[in-house]
PDB file of C-alpha atoms in Angstrom:
ATOM      1  CA  UNK O   1      -1.350 -15.048 -11.240  1.00  0.00           C
ATOM      2  CA  UNK O   2      -0.650 -11.735 -13.011  1.00  0.00           C
ATOM      3  CA  UNK O   3       2.866 -10.259 -13.667  1.00  0.00           C
ATOM      4  CA  UNK O   4       4.586  -7.211 -15.022  1.00  0.00           C
ATOM      5  CA  UNK O   5       8.258  -6.750 -15.747  1.00  0.00           C
ATOM      6  CA  UNK O   6      10.360  -3.600 -15.299  1.00  0.00           C
ATOM      7  CA  UNK O   7      13.815  -2.159 -14.910  1.00  0.00           C
ATOM      8  CA  UNK O   8      14.608  -0.050 -11.865  1.00  0.00           C
ATOM      9  CA  UNK O   9      14.616   3.636 -13.002  1.00  0.00           C
ATOM     10  CA  UNK O  10      16.790   6.598 -11.746  1.00  0.00           C
ATOM     11  CA  UNK O  11      13.552   8.331 -10.743  1.00  0.00           C
ATOM     12  CA  UNK O  12      12.793   5.279  -8.389  1.00  0.00           C
ATOM     13  CA  UNK O  13      15.890   5.091  -6.470  1.00  0.00           C
ATOM     14  CA  UNK O  14      17.089   6.794  -3.223  1.00  0.00           C
ATOM     15  CA  UNK O  15      20.511   8.166  -2.404  1.00  0.00           C
ATOM     16  CA  UNK O  16      21.978   4.814  -2.192  1.00  0.00           C
ATOM     17  CA  UNK O  17      21.059   4.036  -5.756  1.00  0.00           C
ATOM     18  CA  UNK O  18      18.613   1.459  -4.887  1.00  0.00           C
ATOM     19  CA  UNK O  19      14.899   0.936  -5.411  1.00  0.00           C
ATOM     20  CA  UNK O  20      13.099   2.964  -2.690  1.00  0.00           C
ATOM     21  CA  UNK O  21      10.521   1.625  -0.449  1.00  0.00           C
ATOM     22  CA  UNK O  22       7.746   3.833  -1.745  1.00  0.00           C
ATOM     23  CA  UNK O  23       8.728   2.712  -5.170  1.00  0.00           C
ATOM     24  CA  UNK O  24       8.340  -0.999  -4.129  1.00  0.00           C
ATOM     25  CA  UNK O  25       4.935  -0.240  -3.093  1.00  0.00           C
ATOM     26  CA  UNK O  26       4.185   1.685  -6.312  1.00  0.00           C
ATOM     27  CA  UNK O  27       5.125  -1.349  -8.375  1.00  0.00           C
ATOM     28  CA  UNK O  28       2.951  -3.524  -6.351  1.00  0.00           C
ATOM     29  CA  UNK O  29       0.090  -1.039  -6.577  1.00  0.00           C
ATOM     30  CA  UNK O  30       0.615  -0.641 -10.364  1.00  0.00           C
ATOM     31  CA  UNK O  31       0.663  -4.364 -10.950  1.00  0.00           C
ATOM     32  CA  UNK O  32      -2.700  -4.870  -9.244  1.00  0.00           C
ATOM     33  CA  UNK O  33      -4.190  -1.909 -11.051  1.00  0.00           C
ATOM     34  CA  UNK O  34      -2.924  -3.312 -14.549  1.00  0.00           C
ATOM     35  CA  UNK O  35      -4.318  -6.767 -13.531  1.00  0.00           C
ATOM     36  CA  UNK O  36      -7.822  -5.362 -12.812  1.00  0.00           C
ATOM     37  CA  UNK O  37      -7.687  -3.281 -16.075  1.00  0.00           C
ATOM     38  CA  UNK O  38      -6.671  -6.330 -18.170  1.00  0.00           C
ATOM     39  CA  UNK O  39      -9.489  -8.374 -16.999  1.00  0.00           C
ATOM     40  CA  UNK O  40     -12.090  -5.702 -17.405  1.00  0.00           C
ATOM     41  CA  UNK O  41     -12.947  -4.627 -13.894  1.00  0.00           C
ATOM     42  CA  UNK O  42     -10.493  -1.642 -13.679  1.00  0.00           C
ATOM     43  CA  UNK O  43     -11.016   1.985 -12.994  1.00  0.00           C
ATOM     44  CA  UNK O  44     -13.508   2.681 -15.777  1.00  0.00           C
ATOM     45  CA  UNK O  45     -15.718  -0.285 -14.743  1.00  0.00           C
ATOM     46  CA  UNK O  46     -15.608   0.881 -11.062  1.00  0.00           C
ATOM     47  CA  UNK O  47     -16.554   4.358 -11.936  1.00  0.00           C
ATOM     48  CA  UNK O  48     -19.743   3.172 -13.674  1.00  0.00           C
ATOM     49  CA  UNK O  49     -20.760   1.468 -10.534  1.00  0.00           C
ATOM     50  CA  UNK O  50     -19.799   4.497  -8.387  1.00  0.00           C
ATOM     51  CA  UNK O  51     -17.414   2.149  -6.528  1.00  0.00           C
ATOM     52  CA  UNK O  52     -13.642   1.763  -5.652  1.00  0.00           C
ATOM     53  CA  UNK O  53     -11.146  -0.375  -3.922  1.00  0.00           C
ATOM     54  CA  UNK O  54      -9.620   1.403  -1.050  1.00  0.00           C
ATOM     55  CA  UNK O  55      -6.604   0.125   0.747  1.00  0.00           C
ATOM     56  CA  UNK O  56      -7.217  -0.979   4.391  1.00  0.00           C
ATOM     57  CA  UNK O  57      -3.778  -2.557   5.269  1.00  0.00           C
ATOM     58  CA  UNK O  58      -0.279  -3.198   3.730  1.00  0.00           C
ATOM     59  CA  UNK O  59       2.397  -5.537   4.905  1.00  0.00           C
ATOM     60  CA  UNK O  60       5.545  -5.276   2.793  1.00  0.00           C
ATOM     61  CA  UNK O  61       8.756  -7.267   3.507  1.00  0.00           C
ATOM     62  CA  UNK O  62      11.887  -6.484   1.620  1.00  0.00           C
ATOM     63  CA  UNK O  63      14.681  -8.869   1.498  1.00  0.00           C
ATOM     64  CA  UNK O  64      16.888  -6.885  -0.848  1.00  0.00           C
ATOM     65  CA  UNK O  65      16.401  -3.547  -2.578  1.00  0.00           C
ATOM     66  CA  UNK O  66      17.489  -3.758  -6.287  1.00  0.00           C
ATOM     67  CA  UNK O  67      19.893  -1.260  -7.726  1.00  0.00           C
ATOM     68  CA  UNK O  68      19.145   1.094 -10.605  1.00  0.00           C
ATOM     69  CA  UNK O  69      19.159  -0.648 -13.919  1.00  0.00           C
ATOM     70  CA  UNK O  70      18.206  -4.085 -12.503  1.00  0.00           C
ATOM     71  CA  UNK O  71      15.470  -5.898 -14.231  1.00  0.00           C
ATOM     72  CA  UNK O  72      12.675  -6.957 -12.109  1.00  0.00           C
ATOM     73  CA  UNK O  73       9.319  -8.995 -12.205  1.00  0.00           C
ATOM     74  CA  UNK O  74       6.401  -8.145 -10.049  1.00  0.00           C
ATOM     75  CA  UNK O  75       3.628 -10.821  -9.548  1.00  0.00           C
ATOM     76  CA  UNK O  76       0.325 -10.466  -7.915  1.00  0.00           C
ATOM     77  CA  UNK O  77      -2.845 -12.539  -7.274  1.00  0.00           C
ATOM     78  CA  UNK O  78      -5.957 -12.352  -4.996  1.00  0.00           C
ATOM     79  CA  UNK O  79      -6.229 -15.199  -2.650  1.00  0.00           C
ATOM     80  CA  UNK O  80      -9.577 -14.671  -0.817  1.00  0.00           C
ATOM     81  CA  UNK O  81     -12.788 -12.524  -0.976  1.00  0.00           C
ATOM     82  CA  UNK O  82     -14.666 -11.934   2.431  1.00  0.00           C
ATOM     83  CA  UNK O  83     -17.917 -10.036   1.908  1.00  0.00           C
ATOM     84  CA  UNK O  84     -16.607  -6.541   1.073  1.00  0.00           C
ATOM     85  CA  UNK O  85     -12.864  -7.208   1.517  1.00  0.00           C
ATOM     86  CA  UNK O  86     -10.387  -8.451  -1.037  1.00  0.00           C
ATOM     87  CA  UNK O  87      -7.003 -10.003   0.095  1.00  0.00           C
ATOM     88  CA  UNK O  88      -4.143  -9.906  -2.444  1.00  0.00           C
ATOM     89  CA  UNK O  89      -0.439 -10.988  -2.392  1.00  0.00           C
ATOM     90  CA  UNK O  90       2.464  -9.607  -4.262  1.00  0.00           C
ATOM     91  CA  UNK O  91       6.096 -10.498  -4.738  1.00  0.00           C
ATOM     92  CA  UNK O  92       9.004  -9.176  -6.583  1.00  0.00           C
ATOM     93  CA  UNK O  93      11.877 -11.303  -8.268  1.00  0.00           C
ATOM     94  CA  UNK O  94      15.170 -10.203  -9.525  1.00  0.00           C
ATOM     95  CA  UNK O  95      16.535 -11.202 -12.950  1.00  0.00           C
ATOM     96  CA  UNK O  96      17.939 -14.550 -11.519  1.00  0.00           C
ATOM     97  CA  UNK O  97      14.319 -15.397 -10.244  1.00  0.00           C
ATOM     98  CA  UNK O  98      15.069 -14.817  -6.593  1.00  0.00           C
ATOM     99  CA  UNK O  99      12.409 -13.356  -4.544  1.00  0.00           C
ATOM    100  CA  UNK O 100      13.482 -10.023  -3.068  1.00  0.00           C
ATOM    101  CA  UNK O 101      10.291  -8.514  -1.716  1.00  0.00           C
ATOM    102  CA  UNK O 102       6.772  -9.787  -0.912  1.00  0.00           C
ATOM    103  CA  UNK O 103       3.571  -8.260   0.392  1.00  0.00           C
ATOM    104  CA  UNK O 104       0.170  -8.911   1.808  1.00  0.00           C
ATOM    105  CA  UNK O 105      -2.616  -6.288   1.262  1.00  0.00           C
ATOM    106  CA  UNK O 106      -6.302  -5.973   2.425  1.00  0.00           C
ATOM    107  CA  UNK O 107      -8.667  -3.979   0.414  1.00  0.00           C
ATOM    108  CA  UNK O 108     -12.177  -2.689   0.970  1.00  0.00           C
ATOM    109  CA  UNK O 109     -14.762  -2.532  -1.697  1.00  0.00           C
ATOM    110  CA  UNK O 110     -16.574   0.808  -1.240  1.00  0.00           C
ATOM    111  CA  UNK O 111     -19.699   2.533  -2.573  1.00  0.00           C
ATOM    112  CA  UNK O 112     -18.223   6.006  -3.023  1.00  0.00           C
ATOM    113  CA  UNK O 113     -21.505   7.773  -3.232  1.00  0.00           C
ATOM    114  CA  UNK O 114     -22.901   6.067  -0.062  1.00  0.00           C
ATOM    115  CA  UNK O 115     -19.554   6.168   1.620  1.00  0.00           C
ATOM    116  CA  UNK O 116     -19.714   2.718   2.905  1.00  0.00           C
ATOM    117  CA  UNK O 117     -18.358  -0.793   2.170  1.00  0.00           C
ATOM    118  CA  UNK O 118     -20.532  -3.128  -0.023  1.00  0.00           C
ATOM    119  CA  UNK O 119     -20.500  -6.665  -1.156  1.00  0.00           C
ATOM    120  CA  UNK O 120     -18.659  -7.543  -4.186  1.00  0.00           C
ATOM    121  CA  UNK O 121     -20.857  -8.002  -7.395  1.00  0.00           C
ATOM    122  CA  UNK O 122     -20.722 -11.615  -8.667  1.00  0.00           C
ATOM    123  CA  UNK O 123     -19.314 -10.395 -11.928  1.00  0.00           C
ATOM    124  CA  UNK O 124     -16.291  -8.987 -10.240  1.00  0.00           C
ATOM    125  CA  UNK O 125     -15.894 -12.257  -8.217  1.00  0.00           C
ATOM    126  CA  UNK O 126     -16.011 -14.182 -11.494  1.00  0.00           C
ATOM    127  CA  UNK O 127     -13.437 -12.010 -13.171  1.00  0.00           C
ATOM    128  CA  UNK O 128     -10.641 -12.898 -10.633  1.00  0.00           C
ATOM    129  CA  UNK O 129      -8.906 -16.348 -10.395  1.00  0.00           C
ATOM    130  CA  UNK O 130      -8.054 -16.968  -6.628  1.00  0.00           C
ATOM    131  CA  UNK O 131      -4.636 -18.538  -5.846  1.00  0.00           C
ATOM    132  CA  UNK O 132      -3.124 -20.043  -2.660  1.00  0.00           C
ATOM    133  CA  UNK O 133      -1.830 -17.488  -0.364  1.00  0.00           C
ATOM    134  CA  UNK O 134       1.899 -16.752  -0.325  1.00  0.00           C
ATOM    135  CA  UNK O 135       4.035 -18.431   2.289  1.00  0.00           C
ATOM    136  CA  UNK O 136       5.100 -15.621   4.397  1.00  0.00           C
ATOM    137  CA  UNK O 137       4.836 -14.486   8.019  1.00  0.00           C
ATOM    138  CA  UNK O 138       1.570 -12.670   8.157  1.00  0.00           C
ATOM    139  CA  UNK O 139       1.310  -9.731  10.626  1.00  0.00           C
ATOM    140  CA  UNK O 140      -2.077  -8.674  12.106  1.00  0.00           C
ATOM    141  CA  UNK O 141      -4.032  -6.064  10.100  1.00  0.00           C
ATOM    142  CA  UNK O 142      -4.242  -3.626  13.212  1.00  0.00           C
ATOM    143  CA  UNK O 143      -1.196  -1.893  14.330  1.00  0.00           C
ATOM    144  CA  UNK O 144      -1.475  -1.189  18.284  1.00  0.00           C
ATOM    145  CA  UNK O 145      -0.704   2.170  19.578  1.00  0.00           C
ATOM    146  CA  UNK O 146       0.657   1.613  23.075  1.00  0.00           C
ATOM    147  CA  UNK O 147       1.643   5.032  24.039  1.00  0.00           C
ATOM    148  CA  UNK O 148       1.378   8.648  22.954  1.00  0.00           C
ATOM    149  CA  UNK O 149       3.605   9.799  20.017  1.00  0.00           C
ATOM    150  CA  UNK O 150       5.779  12.892  19.907  1.00  0.00           C
ATOM    151  CA  UNK O 151       4.017  15.430  17.878  1.00  0.00           C
ATOM    152  CA  UNK O 152       5.475  16.844  14.725  1.00  0.00           C
ATOM    153  CA  UNK O 153       4.922  19.962  12.595  1.00  0.00           C
ATOM    154  CA  UNK O 154       1.513  19.803  10.788  1.00  0.00           C
ATOM    155  CA  UNK O 155       1.358  19.393   6.971  1.00  0.00           C
ATOM    156  CA  UNK O 156      -1.295  20.419   4.505  1.00  0.00           C
ATOM    157  CA  UNK O 157      -2.616  17.893   1.850  1.00  0.00           C
ATOM    158  CA  UNK O 158      -1.789  19.114  -1.684  1.00  0.00           C
ATOM    159  CA  UNK O 159      -3.075  18.125  -5.067  1.00  0.00           C
ATOM    160  CA  UNK O 160       0.078  15.864  -5.714  1.00  0.00           C
ATOM    161  CA  UNK O 161      -0.931  13.655  -2.898  1.00  0.00           C
ATOM    162  CA  UNK O 162      -4.252  12.709  -4.454  1.00  0.00           C
ATOM    163  CA  UNK O 163      -5.298   9.896  -6.779  1.00  0.00           C
ATOM    164  CA  UNK O 164      -8.325   9.269  -8.924  1.00  0.00           C
ATOM    165  CA  UNK O 165     -10.557   8.908  -6.073  1.00  0.00           C
ATOM    166  CA  UNK O 166      -9.624  12.342  -4.855  1.00  0.00           C
ATOM    167  CA  UNK O 167      -8.175  10.943  -1.568  1.00  0.00           C
ATOM    168  CA  UNK O 168      -4.544  10.596  -0.507  1.00  0.00           C
ATOM    169  CA  UNK O 169      -3.102   7.730  -2.227  1.00  0.00           C
ATOM    170  CA  UNK O 170      -1.987   4.978   0.183  1.00  0.00           C
ATOM    171  CA  UNK O 171       1.749   5.323  -1.235  1.00  0.00           C
ATOM    172  CA  UNK O 172       1.696   9.009  -0.216  1.00  0.00           C
ATOM    173  CA  UNK O 173       1.125   8.141   3.357  1.00  0.00           C
ATOM    174  CA  UNK O 174       4.295   5.989   3.289  1.00  0.00           C
ATOM    175  CA  UNK O 175       6.220   8.903   1.471  1.00  0.00           C
ATOM    176  CA  UNK O 176       5.244  11.311   4.215  1.00  0.00           C
ATOM    177  CA  UNK O 177       6.125   8.631   6.981  1.00  0.00           C
ATOM    178  CA  UNK O 178       9.668   8.132   5.447  1.00  0.00           C
ATOM    179  CA  UNK O 179      10.566  11.819   6.176  1.00  0.00           C
ATOM    180  CA  UNK O 180      10.597  10.866   9.842  1.00  0.00           C
ATOM    181  CA  UNK O 181      13.128   8.239   9.953  1.00  0.00           C
ATOM    182  CA  UNK O 182      16.865   8.602   9.788  1.00  0.00           C
ATOM    183  CA  UNK O 183      18.460   9.275   6.198  1.00  0.00           C
ATOM    184  CA  UNK O 184      20.548   6.142   6.375  1.00  0.00           C
ATOM    185  CA  UNK O 185      17.709   3.869   7.818  1.00  0.00           C
ATOM    186  CA  UNK O 186      17.001   0.645   5.855  1.00  0.00           C
ATOM    187  CA  UNK O 187      13.633  -0.787   6.244  1.00  0.00           C
ATOM    188  CA  UNK O 188      12.995  -4.375   6.176  1.00  0.00           C
ATOM    189  CA  UNK O 189       9.258  -4.384   6.907  1.00  0.00           C
ATOM    190  CA  UNK O 190       6.434  -1.820   6.454  1.00  0.00           C
ATOM    191  CA  UNK O 191       2.920  -2.308   7.846  1.00  0.00           C
ATOM    192  CA  UNK O 192       0.267   0.206   7.305  1.00  0.00           C
ATOM    193  CA  UNK O 193      -3.276   0.406   8.469  1.00  0.00           C
ATOM    194  CA  UNK O 194      -5.534   3.067   6.835  1.00  0.00           C
ATOM    195  CA  UNK O 195      -8.450   4.325   8.937  1.00  0.00           C
ATOM    196  CA  UNK O 196      -9.704   7.621   7.459  1.00  0.00           C
ATOM    197  CA  UNK O 197      -9.238   9.013   3.938  1.00  0.00           C
ATOM    198  CA  UNK O 198      -7.466  12.431   3.740  1.00  0.00           C
ATOM    199  CA  UNK O 199      -8.482  14.924   1.044  1.00  0.00           C
ATOM    200  CA  UNK O 200      -7.329  18.154  -0.378  1.00  0.00           C
ATOM    201  CA  UNK O 201      -6.710  20.923   2.222  1.00  0.00           C
ATOM    202  CA  UNK O 202      -6.786  18.674   5.191  1.00  0.00           C
ATOM    203  CA  UNK O 203      -4.194  19.389   7.938  1.00  0.00           C
ATOM    204  CA  UNK O 204      -2.420  16.317   8.926  1.00  0.00           C
ATOM    205  CA  UNK O 205      -0.568  15.905  12.337  1.00  0.00           C
ATOM    206  CA  UNK O 206       2.176  13.383  12.395  1.00  0.00           C
ATOM    207  CA  UNK O 207       3.431  11.954  15.598  1.00  0.00           C
ATOM    208  CA  UNK O 208       6.262   9.412  16.265  1.00  0.00           C
ATOM    209  CA  UNK O 209       6.810   6.495  18.655  1.00  0.00           C
ATOM    210  CA  UNK O 210      10.294   5.107  18.519  1.00  0.00           C
ATOM    211  CA  UNK O 211      11.001   1.696  20.114  1.00  0.00           C
ATOM    212  CA  UNK O 212      14.297  -0.108  19.417  1.00  0.00           C
ATOM    213  CA  UNK O 213      14.269  -0.769  15.695  1.00  0.00           C
ATOM    214  CA  UNK O 214      10.650   0.045  15.094  1.00  0.00           C
ATOM    215  CA  UNK O 215       9.372   3.596  14.275  1.00  0.00           C
ATOM    216  CA  UNK O 216       5.531   3.993  14.221  1.00  0.00           C
ATOM    217  CA  UNK O 217       4.240   7.096  12.567  1.00  0.00           C
ATOM    218  CA  UNK O 218       0.727   8.122  13.323  1.00  0.00           C
ATOM    219  CA  UNK O 219      -1.030  10.413  10.715  1.00  0.00           C
ATOM    220  CA  UNK O 220      -3.993  12.172  12.341  1.00  0.00           C
ATOM    221  CA  UNK O 221      -6.344  15.155  12.409  1.00  0.00           C
ATOM    222  CA  UNK O 222      -5.895  17.821  15.105  1.00  0.00           C
ATOM    223  CA  UNK O 223      -8.927  16.200  16.980  1.00  0.00           C
ATOM    224  CA  UNK O 224      -7.074  12.939  17.202  1.00  0.00           C
ATOM    225  CA  UNK O 225      -8.951  11.158  14.475  1.00  0.00           C
ATOM    226  CA  UNK O 226      -6.417   8.894  12.672  1.00  0.00           C
ATOM    227  CA  UNK O 227      -5.812   8.912   8.965  1.00  0.00           C
ATOM    228  CA  UNK O 228      -3.265   6.080   8.967  1.00  0.00           C
ATOM    229  CA  UNK O 229      -0.556   4.378  10.999  1.00  0.00           C
ATOM    230  CA  UNK O 230       2.669   3.350   9.450  1.00  0.00           C
ATOM    231  CA  UNK O 231       5.058   0.906  11.182  1.00  0.00           C
ATOM    232  CA  UNK O 232       8.484   0.743   9.878  1.00  0.00           C
ATOM    233  CA  UNK O 233      10.892  -2.007  11.055  1.00  0.00           C
ATOM    234  CA  UNK O 234      14.626  -1.398  10.440  1.00  0.00           C
ATOM    235  CA  UNK O 235      17.083  -3.940   9.295  1.00  0.00           C
TER     236      UNK O 235
END
């Protein structure tokens, strides 16, 4: 297992003074990035291989959002490798050691030059130590779209949406989706399925499906090809 510690910053909170959901995702993502860096298979290592880990799916469950100034601990570990897939858990604890959020994630190991998934090299498999998967209620990777969503105004992908892979970072899709729920909504579970990488200048068409306490935001191209599907379940 790998862990980092932090303190909730003002720049990470929402209007309620609590850590925002995108910031929870950022802490998890940063923790896994630091993990890879510290065991020698981080960004520089991957760039030499012309490869990268791309997020395929997230499931984040939040029991409690910590307030500004609270000290937190973030823990991560991979629990399984399948051909070109890596499966990784996360959890967040408060200062009392209580788990306040947990997550499951599925990553695809990509050859960025060929634009296709490839099998993990043995060197990378050897670098990680697998742990037993976290006890949580696991949702399916795929998010079903059972009806047509209500189309929203298009948006253009800007430089601030991109990461080192020159694609829209997976956390940015969540930030975009959060703009389409009520200002007072509290999300207890987020699921995301990533289908196609958006790049600088792309025009993204959001559409919404609202059913009881679940809002599904579909982010797609004008031709209907989907970039990502974000499902937000309200508390």
